[in-house]
Structures are given as structure tokens and as C-alpha cells.
Amino acid sequence: AQSVAQPEDQVNVAEGNPLTVKCTYSVSGNPYLFWYVQYPNRGLQFLLKYITGDNLVKGSYGFEAEFNKSQTSFHLKKPSALVSDSALYFCAVRDPPHSSASKIIFGSGTRLSIRP
Amino acid sequence: DAGVTQSPTHLIKTRGQQVTLRCSPKSGHDTVSWYQQALGQGPQFIFQYYEEEERQRGNFPDRFSGHQFPNYSSELNVNALLLGDSALYLCASSSQGDGYTFGSGTRLTVV
């Protein structure tokens, strides 16, 4: 079965500094990975996805993620954090990866807090 | 373009009662998935409906059931509510060739 792990419950960054939110995956075959963001009392908003191709994926709101096959990681990054980036971030994987009858499996989430 | 609409946004139920949550998918989507998100946790897959049938199911008891209608909208039913069923219930719609779109969820509190 496909799974993802987010090793950090919380990440604290000063505004203007770069941020990284970590994710590792365990899949059979080629993974289909996502990052979602959740603001308080809201649903999940799609940030970006990796299917194949370039290991650096660019997404919404200036976020990007780096796919690393040898380390089975898919870390979310942003060069300069904003206070408005403070939210709950989920790494996710599609299971099975390339089927129309797939579901999305989520990690446990990382709370990102950006201090002014 | 309407996204995914869920109703109600909040509700409070008593232990042992039954509840029905509703979801209208994004226009053009034919598949609906339901997730349970307990406080401080990631969403857990409950089940998925396609062509009015349950196509996949997660590790949830039979107290959780669902339905999909010909217009692709869906309902999630939970019987014999437990305190542990208190959570945010998220609906997501999708179709082949398009990604998942999530609704804002229904916050269920069981007292």
C-alpha cells in the first residue's frame, strides 16, 4: 500500500526566511504525490503535484516541492515565508498511482507557523 | 463555476443518533470520495462512489454508509453515533483527467 509520512508536527519560521516542510513516501512503482494546505475551518486546497518529469515542481502561492527518488522524499519549500502561509500542510499520495479508481492517502500533517 | 458544496456546515448530535451529510460535486465531476478528519489528524478515507455504487472503502465500520444519486451528488450516513465520530467530514469530487476538489467540510460534534 502507498503511504506518506510527515516527521514534523510543527515547523516555525521567521517571515522572509526560507521554509521547508518534510515528507517521505513509501510506494510501489512510480509515485503520484501531492501537497495540500488547510486553513482554519476550511477544506483542503491543492498546492502542487508530482507525476513524472522534472524533480522540481512549482505550485500555487510561490510554493515548490522537490522530488528525490533516492531519498524517497517530497519536501515542500518556499524561498521567502509570509505570515499568511501559516496553516496546516498535508503531503498525500494517490493509491494506486495511475488508476482512475484511486483514492488519496494523507500524511498526518505539519502545522507551519510564520512569525512576523 | 461552483466547486464542491457540503451541507450542513456544522451540526451537533447525541450519542446513538443517526446523521446524514450531503455533498454536491464540482460541475463535470462524476466521482465522490468522503474523508473523516479528526482534530489534529490527517483526513482518513471512508469510501468512494462512482456510477452510484461504492467503488472503494477504507477501514470504517458498517455504521458508515453512503449513496450517490444520478446527478452525482452524494450522502454520507452514520448510524449509532459515538463520541469518537466527532470530526470534520470532507467530501471530494473528481473525474478521470481532472484532480480532486475538496469541499469545506461538515463539522460534526457528538455529545
mmCIF file with all atom_site columns, C-alpha atoms in Angstrom:
data_model
loop_
_atom_site.group_PDB
_atom_site.id
_atom_site.type_symbol
_atom_site.label_atom_id
_atom_site.label_alt_id
_atom_site.label_comp_id
_atom_site.label_asym_id
_atom_site.label_entity_id
_atom_site.label_seq_id
_atom_site.pdbx_PDB_ins_code
_atom_site.Cartn_x
_atom_site.Cartn_y
_atom_site.Cartn_z
_atom_site.occupancy
_atom_site.B_iso_or_equiv
_atom_site.pdbx_formal_charge
_atom_site.auth_seq_id
_atom_site.auth_comp_id
_atom_site.auth_asym_id
_atom_site.auth_atom_id
_atom_site.pdbx_PDB_model_num
ATOM 1   C CA . ALA A 1 1   ? 0.000   0.000  0.000   1.00 0.00 ? 1   ALA A CA 1
ATOM 2   C CA . GLN A 1 2   ? 1.069   3.547  -0.631  1.00 0.00 ? 2   GLN A CA 1
ATOM 3   C CA . SER A 1 3   ? 1.785   5.824  2.305   1.00 0.00 ? 3   SER A CA 1
ATOM 4   C CA . VAL A 1 4   ? 3.408   9.136  3.229   1.00 0.00 ? 4   VAL A CA 1
ATOM 5   C CA . ALA A 1 5   ? 4.969   10.317 6.461   1.00 0.00 ? 5   ALA A CA 1
ATOM 6   C CA . GLN A 1 6   ? 5.426   13.833 7.785   1.00 0.00 ? 6   GLN A CA 1
ATOM 7   C CA . PRO A 1 7   ? 8.041   13.669 10.540  1.00 0.00 ? 7   PRO A CA 1
ATOM 8   C CA . GLU A 1 8   ? 7.419   17.149 11.956  1.00 0.00 ? 8   GLU A CA 1
ATOM 9   C CA . ASP A 1 9   ? 4.214   18.089 13.755  1.00 0.00 ? 9   ASP A CA 1
ATOM 10  C CA . GLN A 1 10  ? 5.161   21.765 13.677  1.00 0.00 ? 10  GLN A CA 1
ATOM 11  C CA . VAL A 1 11  ? 7.593   23.997 11.810  1.00 0.00 ? 11  VAL A CA 1
ATOM 12  C CA . ASN A 1 12  ? 8.340   27.541 12.963  1.00 0.00 ? 12  ASN A CA 1
ATOM 13  C CA . VAL A 1 13  ? 9.953   30.062 10.606  1.00 0.00 ? 13  VAL A CA 1
ATOM 14  C CA . ALA A 1 14  ? 10.533  33.808 10.687  1.00 0.00 ? 14  ALA A CA 1
ATOM 15  C CA . GLU A 1 15  ? 8.881   35.854 7.966   1.00 0.00 ? 15  GLU A CA 1
ATOM 16  C CA . GLY A 1 16  ? 11.179  36.335 4.994   1.00 0.00 ? 16  GLY A CA 1
ATOM 17  C CA . ASN A 1 17  ? 13.202  33.200 5.699   1.00 0.00 ? 17  ASN A CA 1
ATOM 18  C CA . PRO A 1 18  ? 13.061  30.080 3.533   1.00 0.00 ? 18  PRO A CA 1
ATOM 19  C CA . LEU A 1 19  ? 10.834  27.269 4.719   1.00 0.00 ? 19  LEU A CA 1
ATOM 20  C CA . THR A 1 20  ? 10.843  23.507 4.254   1.00 0.00 ? 20  THR A CA 1
ATOM 21  C CA . VAL A 1 21  ? 8.116   21.057 5.238   1.00 0.00 ? 21  VAL A CA 1
ATOM 22  C CA . LYS A 1 22  ? 9.277   17.465 5.055   1.00 0.00 ? 22  LYS A CA 1
ATOM 23  C CA . CYS A 1 23  ? 7.566   14.434 3.568   1.00 0.00 ? 23  CYS A CA 1
ATOM 24  C CA . THR A 1 24  ? 8.759   10.914 2.831   1.00 0.00 ? 24  THR A CA 1
ATOM 25  C CA . TYR A 1 25  ? 6.850   8.337  0.860   1.00 0.00 ? 25  TYR A CA 1
ATOM 26  C CA . SER A 1 26  ? 6.547   4.587  0.584   1.00 0.00 ? 26  SER A CA 1
ATOM 27  C CA . VAL A 1 27  ? 5.082   3.370  -2.672  1.00 0.00 ? 27  VAL A CA 1
ATOM 28  C CA . SER A 1 28  ? 5.326   0.511  -5.088  1.00 0.00 ? 28  SER A CA 1
ATOM 29  C CA . GLY A 1 29  ? 6.102   1.741  -8.551  1.00 0.00 ? 29  GLY A CA 1
ATOM 30  C CA . ASN A 1 30  ? 6.180   5.363  -9.605  1.00 0.00 ? 30  ASN A CA 1
ATOM 31  C CA . PRO A 1 31  ? 4.540   7.686  -7.086  1.00 0.00 ? 31  PRO A CA 1
ATOM 32  C CA . TYR A 1 32  ? 1.867   10.293 -7.693  1.00 0.00 ? 32  TYR A CA 1
ATOM 33  C CA . LEU A 1 33  ? 2.350   12.843 -4.913  1.00 0.00 ? 33  LEU A CA 1
ATOM 34  C CA . PHE A 1 34  ? 0.558   15.967 -3.718  1.00 0.00 ? 34  PHE A CA 1
ATOM 35  C CA . TRP A 1 35  ? 0.765   18.814 -1.267  1.00 0.00 ? 35  TRP A CA 1
ATOM 36  C CA . TYR A 1 36  ? -2.402  20.359 0.161   1.00 0.00 ? 36  TYR A CA 1
ATOM 37  C CA . VAL A 1 37  ? -2.914  23.262 2.562   1.00 0.00 ? 37  VAL A CA 1
ATOM 38  C CA . GLN A 1 38  ? -5.707  23.700 5.078   1.00 0.00 ? 38  GLN A CA 1
ATOM 39  C CA . TYR A 1 39  ? -6.634  26.985 6.724   1.00 0.00 ? 39  TYR A CA 1
ATOM 40  C CA . PRO A 1 40  ? -8.717  27.029 9.939   1.00 0.00 ? 40  PRO A CA 1
ATOM 41  C CA . ASN A 1 41  ? -12.267 25.739 9.466   1.00 0.00 ? 41  ASN A CA 1
ATOM 42  C CA . ARG A 1 42  ? -11.682 25.261 5.766   1.00 0.00 ? 42  ARG A CA 1
ATOM 43  C CA . GLY A 1 43  ? -11.349 22.371 3.380   1.00 0.00 ? 43  GLY A CA 1
ATOM 44  C CA . LEU A 1 44  ? -8.178  21.302 1.622   1.00 0.00 ? 44  LEU A CA 1
ATOM 45  C CA . GLN A 1 45  ? -6.639  23.446 -1.075  1.00 0.00 ? 45  GLN A CA 1
ATOM 46  C CA . PHE A 1 46  ? -4.407  21.904 -3.725  1.00 0.00 ? 46  PHE A CA 1
ATOM 47  C CA . LEU A 1 47  ? -0.870  23.338 -3.899  1.00 0.00 ? 47  LEU A CA 1
ATOM 48  C CA . LEU A 1 48  ? 1.001   21.120 -6.331  1.00 0.00 ? 48  LEU A CA 1
ATOM 49  C CA . LYS A 1 49  ? 1.521   17.599 -7.599  1.00 0.00 ? 49  LYS A CA 1
ATOM 50  C CA . TYR A 1 50  ? 4.268   15.371 -8.950  1.00 0.00 ? 50  TYR A CA 1
ATOM 51  C CA . ILE A 1 51  ? 3.518   12.714 -11.519 1.00 0.00 ? 51  ILE A CA 1
ATOM 52  C CA . THR A 1 52  ? 6.643   12.430 -13.604 1.00 0.00 ? 52  THR A CA 1
ATOM 53  C CA . GLY A 1 53  ? 9.307   14.587 -15.202 1.00 0.00 ? 53  GLY A CA 1
ATOM 54  C CA . ASP A 1 54  ? 11.183  17.468 -13.616 1.00 0.00 ? 54  ASP A CA 1
ATOM 55  C CA . ASN A 1 55  ? 12.053  16.781 -9.979  1.00 0.00 ? 55  ASN A CA 1
ATOM 56  C CA . LEU A 1 56  ? 11.301  20.384 -9.008  1.00 0.00 ? 56  LEU A CA 1
ATOM 57  C CA . VAL A 1 57  ? 7.584   21.075 -9.132  1.00 0.00 ? 57  VAL A CA 1
ATOM 58  C CA . LYS A 1 58  ? 6.210   24.600 -8.904  1.00 0.00 ? 58  LYS A CA 1
ATOM 59  C CA . GLY A 1 59  ? 2.799   25.233 -7.407  1.00 0.00 ? 59  GLY A CA 1
ATOM 60  C CA . SER A 1 60  ? 0.447   27.858 -6.056  1.00 0.00 ? 60  SER A CA 1
ATOM 61  C CA . TYR A 1 61  ? 1.350   30.819 -3.811  1.00 0.00 ? 61  TYR A CA 1
ATOM 62  C CA . GLY A 1 62  ? 5.077   30.563 -4.578  1.00 0.00 ? 62  GLY A CA 1
ATOM 63  C CA . PHE A 1 63  ? 5.464   27.045 -3.183  1.00 0.00 ? 63  PHE A CA 1
ATOM 64  C CA . GLU A 1 64  ? 7.555   24.361 -4.820  1.00 0.00 ? 64  GLU A CA 1
ATOM 65  C CA . ALA A 1 65  ? 8.426   20.780 -3.983  1.00 0.00 ? 65  ALA A CA 1
ATOM 66  C CA . GLU A 1 66  ? 11.469  18.677 -4.701  1.00 0.00 ? 66  GLU A CA 1
ATOM 67  C CA . PHE A 1 67  ? 11.034  15.024 -5.585  1.00 0.00 ? 67  PHE A CA 1
ATOM 68  C CA . ASN A 1 68  ? 14.012  12.869 -4.579  1.00 0.00 ? 68  ASN A CA 1
ATOM 69  C CA . LYS A 1 69  ? 13.731  9.247  -5.620  1.00 0.00 ? 69  LYS A CA 1
ATOM 70  C CA . SER A 1 70  ? 16.874  8.029  -3.844  1.00 0.00 ? 70  SER A CA 1
ATOM 71  C CA . GLN A 1 71  ? 15.728  9.508  -0.533  1.00 0.00 ? 71  GLN A CA 1
ATOM 72  C CA . THR A 1 72  ? 12.015  8.790  -1.182  1.00 0.00 ? 72  THR A CA 1
ATOM 73  C CA . SER A 1 73  ? 11.233  12.357 -0.207  1.00 0.00 ? 73  SER A CA 1
ATOM 74  C CA . PHE A 1 74  ? 8.955   15.091 -1.489  1.00 0.00 ? 74  PHE A CA 1
ATOM 75  C CA . HIS A 1 75  ? 9.717   18.178 0.598   1.00 0.00 ? 75  HIS A CA 1
ATOM 76  C CA . LEU A 1 76  ? 7.680   21.358 0.265   1.00 0.00 ? 76  LEU A CA 1
ATOM 77  C CA . LYS A 1 77  ? 9.674   24.582 0.022   1.00 0.00 ? 77  LYS A CA 1
ATOM 78  C CA . LYS A 1 78  ? 9.295   28.313 -0.310  1.00 0.00 ? 78  LYS A CA 1
ATOM 79  C CA . PRO A 1 79  ? 12.182  30.785 -0.672  1.00 0.00 ? 79  PRO A CA 1
ATOM 80  C CA . SER A 1 80  ? 10.632  33.530 1.482   1.00 0.00 ? 80  SER A CA 1
ATOM 81  C CA . ALA A 1 81  ? 7.891   32.815 4.023   1.00 0.00 ? 81  ALA A CA 1
ATOM 82  C CA . LEU A 1 82  ? 4.882   35.048 4.603   1.00 0.00 ? 82  LEU A CA 1
ATOM 83  C CA . VAL A 1 83  ? 2.813   35.286 7.784   1.00 0.00 ? 83  VAL A CA 1
ATOM 84  C CA . SER A 1 84  ? -0.190  34.333 5.640   1.00 0.00 ? 84  SER A CA 1
ATOM 85  C CA . ASP A 1 85  ? 1.493   30.961 4.901   1.00 0.00 ? 85  ASP A CA 1
ATOM 86  C CA . SER A 1 86  ? 0.688   29.888 8.463   1.00 0.00 ? 86  SER A CA 1
ATOM 87  C CA . ALA A 1 87  ? -1.601  26.869 8.087   1.00 0.00 ? 87  ALA A CA 1
ATOM 88  C CA . LEU A 1 88  ? -1.747  23.076 8.211   1.00 0.00 ? 88  LEU A CA 1
ATOM 89  C CA . TYR A 1 89  ? 0.056   21.313 5.366   1.00 0.00 ? 89  TYR A CA 1
ATOM 90  C CA . PHE A 1 90  ? -0.573  17.776 4.178   1.00 0.00 ? 90  PHE A CA 1
ATOM 91  C CA . CYS A 1 91  ? 1.538   15.573 1.984   1.00 0.00 ? 91  CYS A CA 1
ATOM 92  C CA . ALA A 1 92  ? -0.505  12.962 0.107   1.00 0.00 ? 92  ALA A CA 1
ATOM 93  C CA . VAL A 1 93  ? -0.165  10.096 -2.330  1.00 0.00 ? 93  VAL A CA 1
ATOM 94  C CA . ARG A 1 94  ? -2.536  8.665  -4.895  1.00 0.00 ? 94  ARG A CA 1
ATOM 95  C CA . ASP A 1 95  ? -3.299  4.966  -4.403  1.00 0.00 ? 95  ASP A CA 1
ATOM 96  C CA . PRO A 1 96  ? -2.995  3.225  -6.774  1.00 0.00 ? 96  PRO A CA 1
ATOM 97  C CA . PRO A 1 97  ? -0.973  5.891  -8.537  1.00 0.00 ? 97  PRO A CA 1
ATOM 98  C CA . HIS A 1 98  ? -2.201  5.673  -12.081 1.00 0.00 ? 98  HIS A CA 1
ATOM 99  C CA . SER A 1 99  ? -5.709  4.305  -11.916 1.00 0.00 ? 99  SER A CA 1
ATOM 100 C CA . SER A 1 100 ? -8.971  6.130  -12.461 1.00 0.00 ? 100 SER A CA 1
ATOM 101 C CA . ALA A 1 101 ? -10.275 4.262  -9.392  1.00 0.00 ? 101 ALA A CA 1
ATOM 102 C CA . SER A 1 102 ? -7.777  5.739  -6.997  1.00 0.00 ? 102 SER A CA 1
ATOM 103 C CA . LYS A 1 103 ? -8.029  7.412  -3.633  1.00 0.00 ? 103 LYS A CA 1
ATOM 104 C CA . ILE A 1 104 ? -5.787  9.950  -1.938  1.00 0.00 ? 104 ILE A CA 1
ATOM 105 C CA . ILE A 1 105 ? -3.963  8.960  1.242   1.00 0.00 ? 105 ILE A CA 1
ATOM 106 C CA . PHE A 1 106 ? -2.817  11.776 3.504   1.00 0.00 ? 106 PHE A CA 1
ATOM 107 C CA . GLY A 1 107 ? 0.013   12.218 5.942   1.00 0.00 ? 107 GLY A CA 1
ATOM 108 C CA . SER A 1 108 ? -0.606  13.343 9.494   1.00 0.00 ? 108 SER A CA 1
ATOM 109 C CA . GLY A 1 109 ? 0.007   16.985 8.697   1.00 0.00 ? 109 GLY A CA 1
ATOM 110 C CA . THR A 1 110 ? 2.533   19.652 9.653   1.00 0.00 ? 110 THR A CA 1
ATOM 111 C CA . ARG A 1 111 ? 1.494   22.917 11.239  1.00 0.00 ? 111 ARG A CA 1
ATOM 112 C CA . LEU A 1 112 ? 3.503   25.772 9.746   1.00 0.00 ? 112 LEU A CA 1
ATOM 113 C CA . SER A 1 113 ? 3.785   28.893 11.872  1.00 0.00 ? 113 SER A CA 1
ATOM 114 C CA . ILE A 1 114 ? 5.388   32.022 10.428  1.00 0.00 ? 114 ILE A CA 1
ATOM 115 C CA . ARG A 1 115 ? 6.313   34.699 12.959  1.00 0.00 ? 115 ARG A CA 1
ATOM 116 C CA . PRO A 1 116 ? 6.481   38.364 11.907  1.00 0.00 ? 116 PRO A CA 1
ATOM 117 C CA . ASP B 2 1   ? -18.103 27.729 -11.521 1.00 0.00 ? 1   ASP B CA 1
ATOM 118 C CA . ALA B 2 2   ? -19.361 26.095 -8.341  1.00 0.00 ? 2   ALA B CA 1
ATOM 119 C CA . GLY B 2 3   ? -16.878 23.963 -6.512  1.00 0.00 ? 3   GLY B CA 1
ATOM 120 C CA . VAL B 2 4   ? -17.818 21.215 -4.072  1.00 0.00 ? 4   VAL B CA 1
ATOM 121 C CA . THR B 2 5   ? -20.697 22.138 -1.782  1.00 0.00 ? 5   THR B CA 1
ATOM 122 C CA . GLN B 2 6   ? -21.283 20.406 1.536   1.00 0.00 ? 6   GLN B CA 1
ATOM 123 C CA . SER B 2 7   ? -24.200 20.752 3.906   1.00 0.00 ? 7   SER B CA 1
ATOM 124 C CA . PRO B 2 8   ? -24.702 21.417 6.689   1.00 0.00 ? 8   PRO B CA 1
ATOM 125 C CA . THR B 2 9   ? -21.544 23.242 7.749   1.00 0.00 ? 9   THR B CA 1
ATOM 126 C CA . HIS B 2 10  ? -21.959 22.352 11.397  1.00 0.00 ? 10  HIS B CA 1
ATOM 127 C CA . LEU B 2 11  ? -24.215 20.102 13.411  1.00 0.00 ? 11  LEU B CA 1
ATOM 128 C CA . ILE B 2 12  ? -24.480 18.635 16.867  1.00 0.00 ? 12  ILE B CA 1
ATOM 129 C CA . LYS B 2 13  ? -25.883 15.189 17.519  1.00 0.00 ? 13  LYS B CA 1
ATOM 130 C CA . THR B 2 14  ? -26.389 12.985 20.551  1.00 0.00 ? 14  THR B CA 1
ATOM 131 C CA . ARG B 2 15  ? -24.751 9.597  21.006  1.00 0.00 ? 15  ARG B CA 1
ATOM 132 C CA . GLY B 2 16  ? -26.801 6.849  19.397  1.00 0.00 ? 16  GLY B CA 1
ATOM 133 C CA . GLN B 2 17  ? -28.447 9.131  16.860  1.00 0.00 ? 17  GLN B CA 1
ATOM 134 C CA . GLN B 2 18  ? -28.111 8.939  13.120  1.00 0.00 ? 18  GLN B CA 1
ATOM 135 C CA . VAL B 2 19  ? -26.797 11.685 10.824  1.00 0.00 ? 19  VAL B CA 1
ATOM 136 C CA . THR B 2 20  ? -26.824 12.396 7.089   1.00 0.00 ? 20  THR B CA 1
ATOM 137 C CA . LEU B 2 21  ? -24.281 14.670 5.425   1.00 0.00 ? 21  LEU B CA 1
ATOM 138 C CA . ARG B 2 22  ? -24.644 15.914 1.869   1.00 0.00 ? 22  ARG B CA 1
ATOM 139 C CA . CYS B 2 23  ? -22.249 16.746 -0.935  1.00 0.00 ? 23  CYS B CA 1
ATOM 140 C CA . SER B 2 24  ? -22.708 18.301 -4.365  1.00 0.00 ? 24  SER B CA 1
ATOM 141 C CA . PRO B 2 25  ? -19.701 17.712 -6.610  1.00 0.00 ? 25  PRO B CA 1
ATOM 142 C CA . LYS B 2 26  ? -17.942 20.179 -8.830  1.00 0.00 ? 26  LYS B CA 1
ATOM 143 C CA . SER B 2 27  ? -19.558 20.559 -12.221 1.00 0.00 ? 27  SER B CA 1
ATOM 144 C CA . GLY B 2 28  ? -18.253 17.891 -14.588 1.00 0.00 ? 28  GLY B CA 1
ATOM 145 C CA . HIS B 2 29  ? -17.093 15.526 -11.842 1.00 0.00 ? 29  HIS B CA 1
ATOM 146 C CA . ASP B 2 30  ? -18.634 12.067 -11.531 1.00 0.00 ? 30  ASP B CA 1
ATOM 147 C CA . THR B 2 31  ? -16.779 10.572 -8.563  1.00 0.00 ? 31  THR B CA 1
ATOM 148 C CA . VAL B 2 32  ? -17.272 11.459 -4.916  1.00 0.00 ? 32  VAL B CA 1
ATOM 149 C CA . SER B 2 33  ? -14.988 10.480 -2.042  1.00 0.00 ? 33  SER B CA 1
ATOM 150 C CA . TRP B 2 34  ? -15.607 11.000 1.663   1.00 0.00 ? 34  TRP B CA 1
ATOM 151 C CA . TYR B 2 35  ? -12.984 11.588 4.340   1.00 0.00 ? 35  TYR B CA 1
ATOM 152 C CA . GLN B 2 36  ? -13.050 11.884 8.123   1.00 0.00 ? 36  GLN B CA 1
ATOM 153 C CA . GLN B 2 37  ? -10.615 14.317 9.713   1.00 0.00 ? 37  GLN B CA 1
ATOM 154 C CA . ALA B 2 38  ? -10.329 14.100 13.478  1.00 0.00 ? 38  ALA B CA 1
ATOM 155 C CA . LEU B 2 39  ? -8.887  17.090 15.297  1.00 0.00 ? 39  LEU B CA 1
ATOM 156 C CA . GLY B 2 40  ? -5.157  17.376 14.741  1.00 0.00 ? 40  GLY B CA 1
ATOM 157 C CA . GLN B 2 41  ? -5.000  14.492 12.296  1.00 0.00 ? 41  GLN B CA 1
ATOM 158 C CA . GLY B 2 42  ? -4.874  13.948 8.576   1.00 0.00 ? 42  GLY B CA 1
ATOM 159 C CA . PRO B 2 43  ? -8.006  13.064 6.613   1.00 0.00 ? 43  PRO B CA 1
ATOM 160 C CA . GLN B 2 44  ? -8.865  9.354  6.607   1.00 0.00 ? 44  GLN B CA 1
ATOM 161 C CA . PHE B 2 45  ? -10.521 7.800  3.554   1.00 0.00 ? 45  PHE B CA 1
ATOM 162 C CA . ILE B 2 46  ? -14.029 6.478  4.252   1.00 0.00 ? 46  ILE B CA 1
ATOM 163 C CA . PHE B 2 47  ? -15.300 5.439  0.812   1.00 0.00 ? 47  PHE B CA 1
ATOM 164 C CA . GLN B 2 48  ? -15.680 6.464  -2.810  1.00 0.00 ? 48  GLN B CA 1
ATOM 165 C CA . TYR B 2 49  ? -18.734 6.439  -5.056  1.00 0.00 ? 49  TYR B CA 1
ATOM 166 C CA . TYR B 2 50  ? -18.809 6.169  -8.823  1.00 0.00 ? 50  TYR B CA 1
ATOM 167 C CA . GLU B 2 51  ? -21.774 5.401  -11.069 1.00 0.00 ? 51  GLU B CA 1
ATOM 168 C CA . GLU B 2 52  ? -23.992 5.260  -7.979  1.00 0.00 ? 52  GLU B CA 1
ATOM 169 C CA . GLU B 2 53  ? -22.003 2.411  -6.449  1.00 0.00 ? 53  GLU B CA 1
ATOM 170 C CA . GLU B 2 54  ? -19.414 2.175  -3.707  1.00 0.00 ? 54  GLU B CA 1
ATOM 171 C CA . ARG B 2 55  ? -16.167 1.577  -5.560  1.00 0.00 ? 55  ARG B CA 1
ATOM 172 C CA . GLN B 2 56  ? -13.682 1.592  -2.693  1.00 0.00 ? 56  GLN B CA 1
ATOM 173 C CA . ARG B 2 57  ? -13.911 1.564  1.073   1.00 0.00 ? 57  ARG B CA 1
ATOM 174 C CA . GLY B 2 58  ? -11.476 2.434  3.825   1.00 0.00 ? 58  GLY B CA 1
ATOM 175 C CA . ASN B 2 59  ? -11.227 0.908  7.261   1.00 0.00 ? 59  ASN B CA 1
ATOM 176 C CA . PHE B 2 60  ? -14.531 2.160  8.662   1.00 0.00 ? 60  PHE B CA 1
ATOM 177 C CA . PRO B 2 61  ? -17.330 0.126  10.259  1.00 0.00 ? 61  PRO B CA 1
ATOM 178 C CA . ASP B 2 62  ? -20.636 -0.619 8.582   1.00 0.00 ? 62  ASP B CA 1
ATOM 179 C CA . ARG B 2 63  ? -22.226 2.184  10.614  1.00 0.00 ? 63  ARG B CA 1
ATOM 180 C CA . PHE B 2 64  ? -20.829 4.408  7.872   1.00 0.00 ? 64  PHE B CA 1
ATOM 181 C CA . SER B 2 65  ? -22.773 4.123  4.656   1.00 0.00 ? 65  SER B CA 1
ATOM 182 C CA . GLY B 2 66  ? -23.329 6.255  1.630   1.00 0.00 ? 66  GLY B CA 1
ATOM 183 C CA . HIS B 2 67  ? -25.229 6.855  -1.519  1.00 0.00 ? 67  HIS B CA 1
ATOM 184 C CA . GLN B 2 68  ? -24.681 8.531  -4.853  1.00 0.00 ? 68  GLN B CA 1
ATOM 185 C CA . PHE B 2 69  ? -27.539 9.904  -6.898  1.00 0.00 ? 69  PHE B CA 1
ATOM 186 C CA . PRO B 2 70  ? -27.920 10.075 -10.691 1.00 0.00 ? 70  PRO B CA 1
ATOM 187 C CA . ASN B 2 71  ? -26.859 13.755 -10.624 1.00 0.00 ? 71  ASN B CA 1
ATOM 188 C CA . TYR B 2 72  ? -23.580 12.612 -8.934  1.00 0.00 ? 72  TYR B CA 1
ATOM 189 C CA . SER B 2 73  ? -24.398 14.211 -5.584  1.00 0.00 ? 73  SER B CA 1
ATOM 190 C CA . SER B 2 74  ? -23.762 12.061 -2.564  1.00 0.00 ? 74  SER B CA 1
ATOM 191 C CA . GLU B 2 75  ? -24.773 11.434 1.023   1.00 0.00 ? 75  GLU B CA 1
ATOM 192 C CA . LEU B 2 76  ? -22.821 10.053 3.940   1.00 0.00 ? 76  LEU B CA 1
ATOM 193 C CA . ASN B 2 77  ? -24.868 8.362  6.666   1.00 0.00 ? 77  ASN B CA 1
ATOM 194 C CA . VAL B 2 78  ? -23.578 7.448  10.092  1.00 0.00 ? 78  VAL B CA 1
ATOM 195 C CA . ASN B 2 79  ? -25.718 5.321  12.410  1.00 0.00 ? 79  ASN B CA 1
ATOM 196 C CA . ALA B 2 80  ? -25.450 4.797  16.159  1.00 0.00 ? 80  ALA B CA 1
ATOM 197 C CA . LEU B 2 81  ? -23.176 7.792  16.619  1.00 0.00 ? 81  LEU B CA 1
ATOM 198 C CA . LEU B 2 82  ? -20.265 7.535  19.029  1.00 0.00 ? 82  LEU B CA 1
ATOM 199 C CA . LEU B 2 83  ? -18.347 10.349 20.679  1.00 0.00 ? 83  LEU B CA 1
ATOM 200 C CA . GLY B 2 84  ? -15.372 9.302  18.562  1.00 0.00 ? 84  GLY B CA 1
ATOM 201 C CA . ASP B 2 85  ? -17.291 10.118 15.390  1.00 0.00 ? 85  ASP B CA 1
ATOM 202 C CA . SER B 2 86  ? -16.845 13.814 16.171  1.00 0.00 ? 86  SER B CA 1
ATOM 203 C CA . ALA B 2 87  ? -14.764 15.167 13.310  1.00 0.00 ? 87  ALA B CA 1
ATOM 204 C CA . LEU B 2 88  ? -14.656 17.274 10.173  1.00 0.00 ? 88  LEU B CA 1
ATOM 205 C CA . TYR B 2 89  ? -16.140 15.293 7.293   1.00 0.00 ? 89  TYR B CA 1
ATOM 206 C CA . LEU B 2 90  ? -14.736 16.243 3.920   1.00 0.00 ? 90  LEU B CA 1
ATOM 207 C CA . CYS B 2 91  ? -16.185 15.470 0.535   1.00 0.00 ? 91  CYS B CA 1
ATOM 208 C CA . ALA B 2 92  ? -14.022 15.469 -2.580  1.00 0.00 ? 92  ALA B CA 1
ATOM 209 C CA . SER B 2 93  ? -15.124 15.170 -6.170  1.00 0.00 ? 93  SER B CA 1
ATOM 210 C CA . SER B 2 94  ? -13.067 14.120 -9.160  1.00 0.00 ? 94  SER B CA 1
ATOM 211 C CA . SER B 2 95  ? -13.233 12.727 -12.650 1.00 0.00 ? 95  SER B CA 1
ATOM 212 C CA . GLN B 2 96  ? -10.839 10.962 -14.954 1.00 0.00 ? 96  GLN B CA 1
ATOM 213 C CA . GLY B 2 97  ? -8.408  13.535 -16.247 1.00 0.00 ? 97  GLY B CA 1
ATOM 214 C CA . ASP B 2 98  ? -9.133  16.053 -13.502 1.00 0.00 ? 98  ASP B CA 1
ATOM 215 C CA . GLY B 2 99  ? -7.853  16.239 -9.980  1.00 0.00 ? 99  GLY B CA 1
ATOM 216 C CA . TYR B 2 100 ? -9.630  16.164 -6.658  1.00 0.00 ? 100 TYR B CA 1
ATOM 217 C CA . THR B 2 101 ? -11.577 19.194 -5.455  1.00 0.00 ? 101 THR B CA 1
ATOM 218 C CA . PHE B 2 102 ? -12.446 19.311 -1.768  1.00 0.00 ? 102 PHE B CA 1
ATOM 219 C CA . GLY B 2 103 ? -15.395 20.936 -0.075  1.00 0.00 ? 103 GLY B CA 1
ATOM 220 C CA . SER B 2 104 ? -15.090 22.992 3.096   1.00 0.00 ? 104 SER B CA 1
ATOM 221 C CA . GLY B 2 105 ? -16.444 20.140 5.177   1.00 0.00 ? 105 GLY B CA 1
ATOM 222 C CA . THR B 2 106 ? -19.129 19.454 7.746   1.00 0.00 ? 106 THR B CA 1
ATOM 223 C CA . ARG B 2 107 ? -18.110 19.767 11.387  1.00 0.00 ? 107 ARG B CA 1
ATOM 224 C CA . LEU B 2 108 ? -19.934 17.031 13.341  1.00 0.00 ? 108 LEU B CA 1
ATOM 225 C CA . THR B 2 109 ? -19.964 17.143 17.125  1.00 0.00 ? 109 THR B CA 1
ATOM 226 C CA . VAL B 2 110 ? -21.376 14.173 19.024  1.00 0.00 ? 110 VAL B CA 1
ATOM 227 C CA . VAL B 2 111 ? -22.331 14.843 22.633  1.00 0.00 ? 111 VAL B CA 1
#
